[in-house]
Amino acid sequence: LSSGINAEYGGDREATENASPALMSAVTCPIQNRDTASSVVSDSKNLNRSKRLFGSLLMGTLRQFKQDKEKTKDTDTKQQEMWGKVEKREAQEAARTAEDRQKLVQCKSAVHTEIRLLEKQMEIAQMKTRAAEERDKLAGFIRTKSKPHIYYLPKDHNEQTQNELEDSNYRVEKEYKVRIGGYDSQLSGIKNELLEHEDRVAENI
């Protein structure tokens, strides 16, 4: 009985000893699975955090690139505005220079025109003066009625020669009056031209 009990007990003991590893294995496996799951969860969190960090870095880089691009764009715009102002100023200077040259040409032309009119005025005035002097000189002589006219002065005047002198002076005065009147008309026309010329010059200044 004792041996049977021992045998039975021993058998149970052996069975128990044999069963223990299986029990321990059954208990150990869930522990390893939890560690694995925890590691997977941890790796997943790290991955998500890495993605967020990468996303933040990427967004920051893109934002900085956009800001730099905007700054570059602003700089280019300012440079274009600056060059535009420079070109505008150069165009204004060129236009002003061309306008000054044109005014200089106009001024020279105006001076030449005025000089020409003044010279013509002086010439006609001198012709008028000479005509008046000739008239006054011929007033002391008798001019024949036949052509070519001959002017003579009698040694002594009598009533007939005095009448002939008065008639001669009348005819000479009449002729010179027409001639001098023509000079006066020309001088009046030149005077008007000078006034109009001065007005045009004043408008262009």
Coordinates of N, CA and C in Angstrom, one line a residue:
L1 N 0.8 -1.2 0.0 CA 0.0 0.0 0.0 C 0.9 1.2 0.0
S2 N 1.9 1.1 0.8 CA 2.8 2.3 0.9 C 3.5 2.5 -0.4
S3 N 3.9 1.4 -1.0 CA 4.6 1.6 -2.3 C 3.6 2.1 -3.3
G4 N 2.3 1.6 -3.2 CA 1.3 2.0 -4.1 C 1.0 3.5 -4.0
I5 N 0.9 3.8 -2.7 CA 0.7 5.3 -2.4 C 1.8 6.1 -2.9
N6 N 3.0 5.6 -2.6 CA 4.2 6.3 -3.1 C 4.2 6.4 -4.6
A7 N 3.9 5.2 -5.1 CA 3.9 5.2 -6.6 C 2.9 6.1 -7.1
E8 N 1.7 6.1 -6.4 CA 0.7 7.0 -6.9 C 1.1 8.5 -6.7
Y9 N 1.6 8.6 -5.4 CA 2.1 10.0 -5.1 C 3.2 10.4 -6.0
G10 N 4.1 9.4 -6.2 CA 5.2 9.7 -7.1 C 4.8 10.0 -8.5
G11 N 3.8 9.2 -8.9 CA 3.2 9.5 -10.2 C 2.6 10.9 -10.3
D12 N 1.9 11.2 -9.2 CA 1.3 12.6 -9.2 C 2.4 13.6 -9.2
R13 N 3.5 13.3 -8.4 CA 4.6 14.3 -8.3 C 5.3 14.4 -9.6
E14 N 5.5 13.3 -10.3 CA 6.1 13.4 -11.6 C 5.2 14.1 -12.5
A15 N 3.9 13.8 -12.4 CA 2.9 14.5 -13.3 C 2.9 16.0 -13.0
T16 N 3.0 16.2 -11.6 CA 3.0 17.6 -11.3 C 4.3 18.3 -11.8
E17 N 5.5 17.6 -11.6 CA 6.7 18.2 -12.1 C 6.7 18.4 -13.6
N18 N 6.1 17.4 -14.3 CA 6.0 17.4 -15.7 C 5.1 18.5 -16.2
A19 N 4.0 18.8 -15.4 CA 3.0 19.8 -15.7 C 3.5 21.2 -15.5
S20 N 4.4 21.3 -14.5 CA 4.9 22.7 -14.1 C 5.4 23.5 -15.3
P21 N 6.4 22.9 -16.0 CA 6.9 23.7 -17.2 C 5.8 24.2 -18.1
A22 N 4.8 23.3 -18.3 CA 3.8 23.7 -19.2 C 3.0 24.9 -18.6
L23 N 2.8 24.9 -17.3 CA 2.1 26.0 -16.7 C 2.9 27.3 -16.7
M24 N 4.2 27.2 -16.4 CA 5.1 28.3 -16.5 C 5.2 28.9 -17.9
S25 N 5.2 28.0 -18.9 CA 5.2 28.5 -20.3 C 3.9 29.2 -20.6
A26 N 2.8 28.7 -20.1 CA 1.6 29.3 -20.3 C 1.5 30.7 -19.7
V27 N 2.1 30.8 -18.6 CA 2.1 32.1 -17.9 C 3.1 33.1 -18.5
T28 N 4.2 32.6 -19.0 CA 5.3 33.4 -19.5 C 4.9 34.0 -20.9
C29 N 4.2 33.3 -21.7 CA 3.9 33.8 -23.0 C 3.1 35.1 -23.0
P30 N 2.1 35.2 -22.2 CA 1.3 36.5 -22.2 C 2.2 37.6 -21.8
I31 N 3.2 37.4 -20.8 CA 4.1 38.4 -20.4 C 4.9 38.9 -21.6
Q32 N 5.5 37.9 -22.4 CA 6.2 38.3 -23.6 C 5.3 39.1 -24.6
N33 N 4.1 38.7 -24.8 CA 3.2 39.4 -25.7 C 2.9 40.8 -25.2
R34 N 2.8 41.0 -23.9 CA 2.5 42.4 -23.4 C 3.7 43.3 -23.7
D35 N 4.9 42.7 -23.5 CA 6.2 43.5 -23.8 C 6.2 43.8 -25.3
T36 N 5.9 42.8 -26.1 CA 5.9 43.1 -27.5 C 4.8 44.1 -27.9
A37 N 3.6 44.0 -27.3 CA 2.6 45.0 -27.6 C 3.0 46.4 -27.1
S38 N 3.6 46.4 -25.9 CA 4.0 47.7 -25.4 C 5.1 48.3 -26.3
S39 N 6.0 47.4 -26.8 CA 7.0 47.9 -27.7 C 6.4 48.4 -29.0
V40 N 5.4 47.7 -29.5 CA 4.7 48.1 -30.7 C 4.1 49.5 -30.5
V41 N 3.4 49.6 -29.4 CA 2.7 50.9 -29.1 C 3.7 52.0 -28.9
S42 N 4.8 51.7 -28.3 CA 5.8 52.7 -28.1 C 6.4 53.1 -29.4
D43 N 6.7 52.1 -30.3 CA 7.2 52.4 -31.6 C 6.2 53.2 -32.4
S44 N 4.9 52.9 -32.3 CA 3.9 53.6 -33.0 C 3.8 55.1 -32.5
K45 N 4.0 55.3 -31.2 CA 4.0 56.6 -30.7 C 5.2 57.4 -31.2
N46 N 6.3 56.7 -31.1 CA 7.6 57.4 -31.6 C 7.4 57.7 -33.1
L47 N 6.8 56.8 -33.9 CA 6.6 57.1 -35.3 C 5.7 58.3 -35.5
N48 N 4.7 58.3 -34.7 CA 3.7 59.4 -34.9 C 4.4 60.7 -34.5
R49 N 5.2 60.7 -33.4 CA 5.9 61.9 -32.9 C 6.9 62.3 -34.0
S50 N 7.6 61.3 -34.6 CA 8.6 61.6 -35.6 C 7.9 62.3 -36.8
K51 N 6.7 61.7 -37.1 CA 6.0 62.3 -38.2 C 5.6 63.7 -38.0
R52 N 5.1 64.0 -36.7 CA 4.7 65.3 -36.3 C 5.9 66.3 -36.4
L53 N 7.1 65.8 -35.8 CA 8.3 66.6 -35.9 C 8.7 66.9 -37.3
F54 N 8.7 65.9 -38.1 CA 9.1 66.1 -39.5 C 8.1 67.0 -40.2
G55 N 6.8 66.8 -39.9 CA 5.8 67.7 -40.5 C 6.0 69.2 -40.1
S56 N 6.3 69.3 -38.8 CA 6.6 70.7 -38.2 C 7.8 71.3 -38.9
L57 N 8.9 70.5 -39.0 CA 10.1 71.0 -39.7 C 9.8 71.3 -41.1
L58 N 9.0 70.5 -41.8 CA 8.7 70.7 -43.2 C 7.9 72.0 -43.4
M59 N 6.9 72.1 -42.5 CA 6.1 73.4 -42.6 C 6.9 74.6 -42.3
G60 N 7.8 74.5 -41.3 CA 8.7 75.6 -40.9 C 9.6 76.0 -42.1
T61 N 10.1 74.9 -42.8 CA 11.0 75.1 -43.9 C 10.2 75.8 -45.0
L62 N 9.0 75.3 -45.3 CA 8.2 75.9 -46.4 C 7.8 77.3 -46.0
R63 N 7.5 77.5 -44.8 CA 7.1 78.9 -44.3 C 8.3 79.9 -44.5
Q64 N 9.5 79.4 -44.1 CA 10.7 80.2 -44.2 C 11.0 80.5 -45.7
F65 N 10.8 79.4 -46.5 CA 11.1 79.6 -48.0 C 10.1 80.6 -48.6
K66 N 8.8 80.5 -48.1 CA 7.8 81.4 -48.6 C 8.2 82.9 -48.2
Q67 N 8.6 83.0 -46.9 CA 9.0 84.4 -46.5 C 10.2 84.9 -47.2
D68 N 11.2 84.0 -47.5 CA 12.3 84.4 -48.2 C 12.0 84.8 -49.6
K69 N 11.0 84.0 -50.2 CA 10.6 84.3 -51.6 C 9.8 85.7 -51.6
E70 N 9.0 85.9 -50.6 CA 8.3 87.2 -50.5 C 9.3 88.4 -50.4
K71 N 10.3 88.1 -49.5 CA 11.4 89.2 -49.4 C 12.1 89.5 -50.7
T72 N 12.4 88.3 -51.4 CA 13.1 88.5 -52.7 C 12.2 89.2 -53.7
K73 N 10.9 88.9 -53.6 CA 9.9 89.5 -54.5 C 9.8 91.0 -54.2
D74 N 9.8 91.3 -52.9 CA 9.7 92.7 -52.5 C 11.0 93.5 -52.9
T75 N 12.1 92.8 -52.8 CA 13.4 93.4 -53.2 C 13.4 93.7 -54.7
D76 N 12.9 92.7 -55.5 CA 12.9 92.8 -56.9 C 11.9 94.0 -57.3
T77 N 10.8 94.0 -56.6 CA 9.8 95.1 -56.9 C 10.4 96.5 -56.6
K78 N 11.1 96.6 -55.4 CA 11.7 97.8 -55.1 C 12.8 98.2 -56.1
Q79 N 13.6 97.2 -56.6 CA 14.6 97.5 -57.6 C 13.9 98.0 -58.9
Q80 N 12.8 97.3 -59.2 CA 12.2 97.7 -60.5 C 11.6 99.1 -60.3
E81 N 11.0 99.4 -59.2 CA 10.5 100.8 -58.9 C 11.7 101.8 -59.0
M82 N 12.8 101.4 -58.4 CA 14.0 102.4 -58.4 C 14.5 102.6 -59.8
W83 N 14.6 101.5 -60.6 CA 15.1 101.6 -62.0 C 14.0 102.4 -62.8
G84 N 12.8 102.1 -62.5 CA 11.7 102.9 -63.2 C 11.8 104.4 -63.0
K85 N 12.1 104.8 -61.7 CA 12.3 106.2 -61.4 C 13.5 106.8 -62.1
V86 N 14.6 106.0 -62.1 CA 15.8 106.4 -62.8 C 15.5 106.6 -64.3
E87 N 14.9 105.7 -64.9 CA 14.6 105.8 -66.4 C 13.7 106.9 -66.6
K88 N 12.7 107.2 -65.7 CA 11.8 108.3 -65.9 C 12.5 109.6 -65.8
R89 N 13.4 109.7 -64.8 CA 14.2 110.9 -64.7 C 15.1 111.1 -65.9
E90 N 15.7 110.1 -66.4 CA 16.6 110.2 -67.6 C 15.7 110.7 -68.8
A91 N 14.5 110.1 -68.9 CA 13.7 110.5 -70.0 C 13.3 112.0 -69.9
Q92 N 13.0 112.4 -68.7 CA 12.7 113.8 -68.4 C 13.8 114.7 -68.8
E93 N 15.0 114.3 -68.4 CA 16.2 115.1 -68.6 C 16.5 115.2 -70.2
A94 N 16.3 114.0 -70.8 CA 16.4 114.0 -72.3 C 15.4 114.9 -73.0
A95 N 14.2 114.8 -72.5 CA 13.1 115.7 -73.1 C 13.4 117.2 -72.8
R96 N 13.9 117.4 -71.6 CA 14.2 118.8 -71.2 C 15.4 119.3 -72.1
T97 N 16.4 118.5 -72.3 CA 17.5 118.8 -73.1 C 17.1 119.1 -74.6
A98 N 16.2 118.2 -75.1 CA 15.7 118.4 -76.4 C 14.9 119.7 -76.5
E99 N 14.1 119.9 -75.5 CA 13.3 121.2 -75.5 C 14.2 122.4 -75.4
D100 N 15.2 122.3 -74.6 CA 16.2 123.4 -74.5 C 16.9 123.7 -75.9
R101 N 17.2 122.6 -76.5 CA 17.9 122.7 -77.9 C 16.9 123.4 -78.9
Q102 N 15.6 122.9 -78.8 CA 14.6 123.5 -79.7 C 14.4 125.0 -79.4
K103 N 14.4 125.3 -78.1 CA 14.2 126.7 -77.7 C 15.4 127.5 -78.2
L104 N 16.6 127.0 -78.1 CA 17.8 127.7 -78.6 C 17.7 127.9 -80.1
V105 N 17.3 126.9 -80.8 CA 17.2 127.1 -82.3 C 16.1 128.1 -82.6
Q106 N 15.0 128.1 -81.9 CA 14.0 129.1 -82.1 C 14.5 130.5 -81.7
C107 N 15.3 130.6 -80.6 CA 15.8 131.9 -80.2 C 16.7 132.4 -81.3
K108 N 17.6 131.6 -81.8 CA 18.5 132.0 -82.9 C 17.7 132.5 -84.1
S109 N 16.7 131.7 -84.5 CA 15.9 132.1 -85.6 C 15.2 133.4 -85.4
A110 N 14.7 133.6 -84.1 CA 14.0 134.8 -83.8 C 15.0 136.0 -83.9
V111 N 16.2 135.8 -83.4 CA 17.2 136.9 -83.4 C 17.5 137.2 -84.9
H112 N 17.7 136.2 -85.7 CA 18.0 136.4 -87.1 C 16.9 137.2 -87.8
T113 N 15.6 136.8 -87.5 CA 14.5 137.5 -88.1 C 14.4 138.9 -87.7
E114 N 14.6 139.2 -86.4 CA 14.6 140.5 -85.9 C 15.7 141.4 -86.5
I115 N 16.9 140.8 -86.6 CA 18.0 141.5 -87.2 C 17.7 141.9 -88.7
R116 N 17.1 140.9 -89.4 CA 16.8 141.1 -90.8 C 15.7 142.3 -90.9
L117 N 14.7 142.3 -90.1 CA 13.7 143.3 -90.1 C 14.3 144.7 -89.7
L118 N 15.2 144.7 -88.7 CA 15.8 146.0 -88.3 C 16.7 146.5 -89.4
E119 N 17.4 145.6 -90.1 CA 18.3 146.1 -91.2 C 17.5 146.6 -92.3
K120 N 16.3 146.0 -92.6 CA 15.4 146.5 -93.7 C 14.8 147.8 -93.3
Q121 N 14.4 147.9 -92.0 CA 13.9 149.2 -91.5 C 14.9 150.3 -91.7
M122 N 16.1 150.0 -91.3 CA 17.2 151.0 -91.4 C 17.4 151.4 -92.8
E123 N 17.4 150.5 -93.7 CA 17.7 150.8 -95.1 C 16.6 151.7 -95.7
I124 N 15.4 151.3 -95.4 CA 14.3 152.2 -95.9 C 14.3 153.5 -95.3
A125 N 14.6 153.6 -94.0 CA 14.7 154.9 -93.4 C 15.7 155.8 -94.0
Q126 N 16.8 155.2 -94.4 CA 17.9 155.9 -95.0 C 17.5 156.4 -96.4
M127 N 16.7 155.5 -97.1 CA 16.2 155.9 -98.5 C 15.2 157.0 -98.3
K128 N 14.4 157.0 -97.3 CA 13.5 158.1 -97.1 C 14.2 159.4 -96.8
T129 N 15.3 159.3 -96.0 CA 16.1 160.5 -95.6 C 16.7 161.1 -96.9
R130 N 17.3 160.2 -97.7 CA 17.9 160.7 -99.0 C 16.9 161.3 -99.9
A131 N 15.7 160.7 -100.0 CA 14.7 161.3 -100.8 C 14.3 162.7 -100.4
A132 N 14.2 162.9 -99.1 CA 13.8 164.2 -98.5 C 14.9 165.2 -98.8
E133 N 16.2 164.7 -98.6 CA 17.3 165.6 -98.9 C 17.4 166.0 -100.4
E134 N 17.1 165.1 -101.3 CA 17.1 165.4 -102.7 C 16.0 166.4 -103.0
R135 N 14.8 166.2 -102.5 CA 13.7 167.1 -102.7 C 14.1 168.5 -102.3
D136 N 14.7 168.6 -101.1 CA 15.0 169.9 -100.6 C 16.1 170.6 -101.5
K137 N 17.0 169.8 -102.0 CA 18.1 170.4 -102.9 C 17.5 170.9 -104.2
L138 N 16.5 170.1 -104.7 CA 15.9 170.4 -106.0 C 14.9 171.5 -105.9
A139 N 14.6 171.9 -104.7 CA 13.6 172.9 -104.5 C 14.1 174.3 -105.0
G140 N 15.5 174.4 -105.1 CA 16.1 175.7 -105.5 C 16.3 175.8 -107.0
F141 N 15.9 174.7 -107.8 CA 16.1 174.7 -109.2 C 14.8 174.5 -110.0
I142 N 14.9 175.0 -111.2 CA 13.8 174.9 -112.1 C 14.0 173.6 -112.9
R143 N 13.0 172.8 -113.0 CA 13.1 171.5 -113.7 C 12.2 171.7 -115.0
T144 N 12.8 171.3 -116.1 CA 12.1 171.3 -117.4 C 11.0 170.3 -117.4
K145 N 10.0 170.7 -118.2 CA 8.9 169.7 -118.3 C 9.2 168.6 -119.2
S146 N 10.0 168.8 -120.2 CA 10.4 167.7 -121.1 C 11.4 166.8 -120.5
K147 N 11.4 165.5 -121.0 CA 12.3 164.5 -120.5 C 13.4 164.3 -121.5
P148 N 14.6 163.9 -121.1 CA 15.0 163.9 -119.7 C 15.0 165.2 -119.0
H149 N 14.6 165.2 -117.7 CA 14.4 166.5 -117.0 C 15.8 167.1 -116.8
I150 N 15.9 168.4 -116.9 CA 17.1 169.2 -116.7 C 16.7 170.2 -115.6
Y151 N 17.6 170.3 -114.6 CA 17.4 171.2 -113.5 C 18.4 172.4 -113.8
Y152 N 17.9 173.6 -113.7 CA 18.8 174.7 -113.9 C 18.4 175.9 -113.0
L153 N 19.3 176.8 -112.8 CA 19.1 177.9 -111.9 C 19.4 179.2 -112.7
P154 N 18.4 180.0 -113.0 CA 18.7 181.3 -113.7 C 19.6 182.2 -112.9
K155 N 20.4 183.0 -113.6 CA 21.3 183.9 -112.9 C 20.5 184.9 -112.1
D156 N 19.5 185.4 -112.8 CA 18.6 186.4 -112.1 C 17.2 185.9 -112.3
H157 N 16.4 186.0 -111.2 CA 15.0 185.6 -111.3 C 14.2 186.8 -111.8
N158 N 13.2 186.5 -112.6 CA 12.2 187.4 -113.0 C 10.8 186.8 -112.7
E159 N 9.8 187.5 -113.1 CA 8.5 186.9 -112.8 C 8.2 185.6 -113.4
Q160 N 8.7 185.5 -114.7 CA 8.5 184.2 -115.4 C 9.3 183.1 -114.8
T161 N 10.6 183.3 -114.5 CA 11.4 182.2 -113.9 C 10.9 181.9 -112.5
Q162 N 10.3 182.9 -111.8 CA 9.8 182.6 -110.4 C 8.6 181.8 -110.5
N163 N 7.7 182.0 -111.5 CA 6.6 181.2 -111.7 C 7.0 179.8 -112.1
E164 N 8.0 179.7 -113.0 CA 8.5 178.4 -113.4 C 9.1 177.6 -112.2
L165 N 9.7 178.3 -111.3 CA 10.3 177.7 -110.1 C 9.2 177.1 -109.2
E166 N 8.2 177.9 -109.0 CA 7.1 177.5 -108.2 C 6.4 176.3 -108.8
D167 N 6.2 176.3 -110.1 CA 5.6 175.2 -110.8 C 6.5 173.9 -110.7
S168 N 7.8 174.1 -110.9 CA 8.7 173.0 -110.8 C 8.7 172.4 -109.4
N169 N 8.7 173.3 -108.4 CA 8.7 172.8 -107.0 C 7.5 172.0 -106.7
Y170 N 6.4 172.4 -107.2 CA 5.1 171.7 -107.0 C 5.1 170.3 -107.6
R171 N 5.7 170.2 -108.8 CA 5.7 168.9 -109.5 C 6.8 168.0 -108.8
V172 N 7.9 168.6 -108.4 CA 8.9 167.8 -107.7 C 8.4 167.4 -106.3
E173 N 7.8 168.3 -105.6 CA 7.2 167.9 -104.3 C 6.2 166.8 -104.4
K174 N 5.4 166.9 -105.4 CA 4.3 165.9 -105.6 C 4.9 164.5 -105.8
E175 N 6.0 164.5 -106.7 CA 6.6 163.2 -107.0 C 7.3 162.6 -105.7
Y176 N 8.0 163.5 -105.0 CA 8.7 163.0 -103.8 C 7.8 162.7 -102.7
K177 N 6.6 163.3 -102.7 CA 5.6 163.0 -101.7 C 5.2 161.5 -101.8
V178 N 5.0 161.2 -103.1 CA 4.6 159.8 -103.4 C 5.7 158.8 -103.0
R179 N 6.9 159.2 -103.4 CA 8.0 158.3 -103.0 C 8.2 158.2 -101.5
I180 N 8.2 159.3 -100.8 CA 8.4 159.2 -99.4 C 7.3 158.5 -98.7
G181 N 6.0 158.7 -99.3 CA 4.9 158.1 -98.7 C 5.0 156.5 -98.8
G182 N 5.6 156.1 -99.9 CA 5.9 154.6 -100.1 C 6.8 154.1 -99.1
Y183 N 7.8 154.9 -98.8 CA 8.8 154.5 -97.7 C 8.1 154.5 -96.4
D184 N 7.2 155.4 -96.1 CA 6.5 155.4 -94.8 C 5.7 154.2 -94.7
S185 N 5.0 153.8 -95.8 CA 4.2 152.6 -95.7 C 5.0 151.3 -95.4
Q186 N 6.2 151.3 -96.1 CA 7.1 150.1 -95.8 C 7.6 150.1 -94.4
L187 N 7.9 151.3 -93.9 CA 8.4 151.4 -92.5 C 7.3 151.0 -91.5
S188 N 6.0 151.4 -91.8 CA 4.9 151.0 -91.0 C 4.7 149.5 -91.0
G189 N 4.8 148.9 -92.2 CA 4.7 147.4 -92.2 C 5.8 146.7 -91.5
I190 N 7.0 147.2 -91.6 CA 8.1 146.5 -90.8 C 7.9 146.7 -89.3
K191 N 7.4 147.8 -88.9 CA 7.1 148.0 -87.5 C 6.1 147.0 -87.0
N192 N 5.0 146.8 -87.8 CA 4.0 145.8 -87.4 C 4.6 144.4 -87.3
E193 N 5.5 144.1 -88.3 CA 6.1 142.8 -88.3 C 7.0 142.6 -87.0
L194 N 7.7 143.6 -86.6 CA 8.5 143.5 -85.4 C 7.6 143.3 -84.2
L195 N 6.5 144.0 -84.1 CA 5.6 143.8 -83.0 C 5.1 142.4 -82.9
E196 N 4.6 141.9 -84.1 CA 4.1 140.5 -84.1 C 5.2 139.5 -83.8
H197 N 6.4 139.8 -84.3 CA 7.6 138.9 -84.0 C 7.9 138.9 -82.5
E198 N 7.8 140.0 -81.9 CA 8.1 140.1 -80.4 C 7.0 139.3 -79.6
D199 N 5.8 139.4 -80.1 CA 4.7 138.6 -79.4 C 4.9 137.1 -79.6
R200 N 5.3 136.7 -80.8 CA 5.6 135.2 -80.9 C 6.7 134.8 -80.1
V201 N 7.8 135.6 -80.0 CA 8.9 135.2 -79.1 C 8.5 135.1 -77.7
A202 N 7.7 136.1 -77.2 CA 7.2 136.1 -75.8 C 6.4 134.9 -75.5
E203 N 5.6 134.4 -76.5 CA 4.7 133.2 -76.3 C 5.6 131.9 -76.2
N204 N 6.7 131.9 -76.9 CA 7.5 130.7 -76.9 C 8.5 130.6 -75.7
I205 N 8.7 131.7 -75.0 CA 9.6 131.7 -73.9 C 9.1 130.9 -72.7

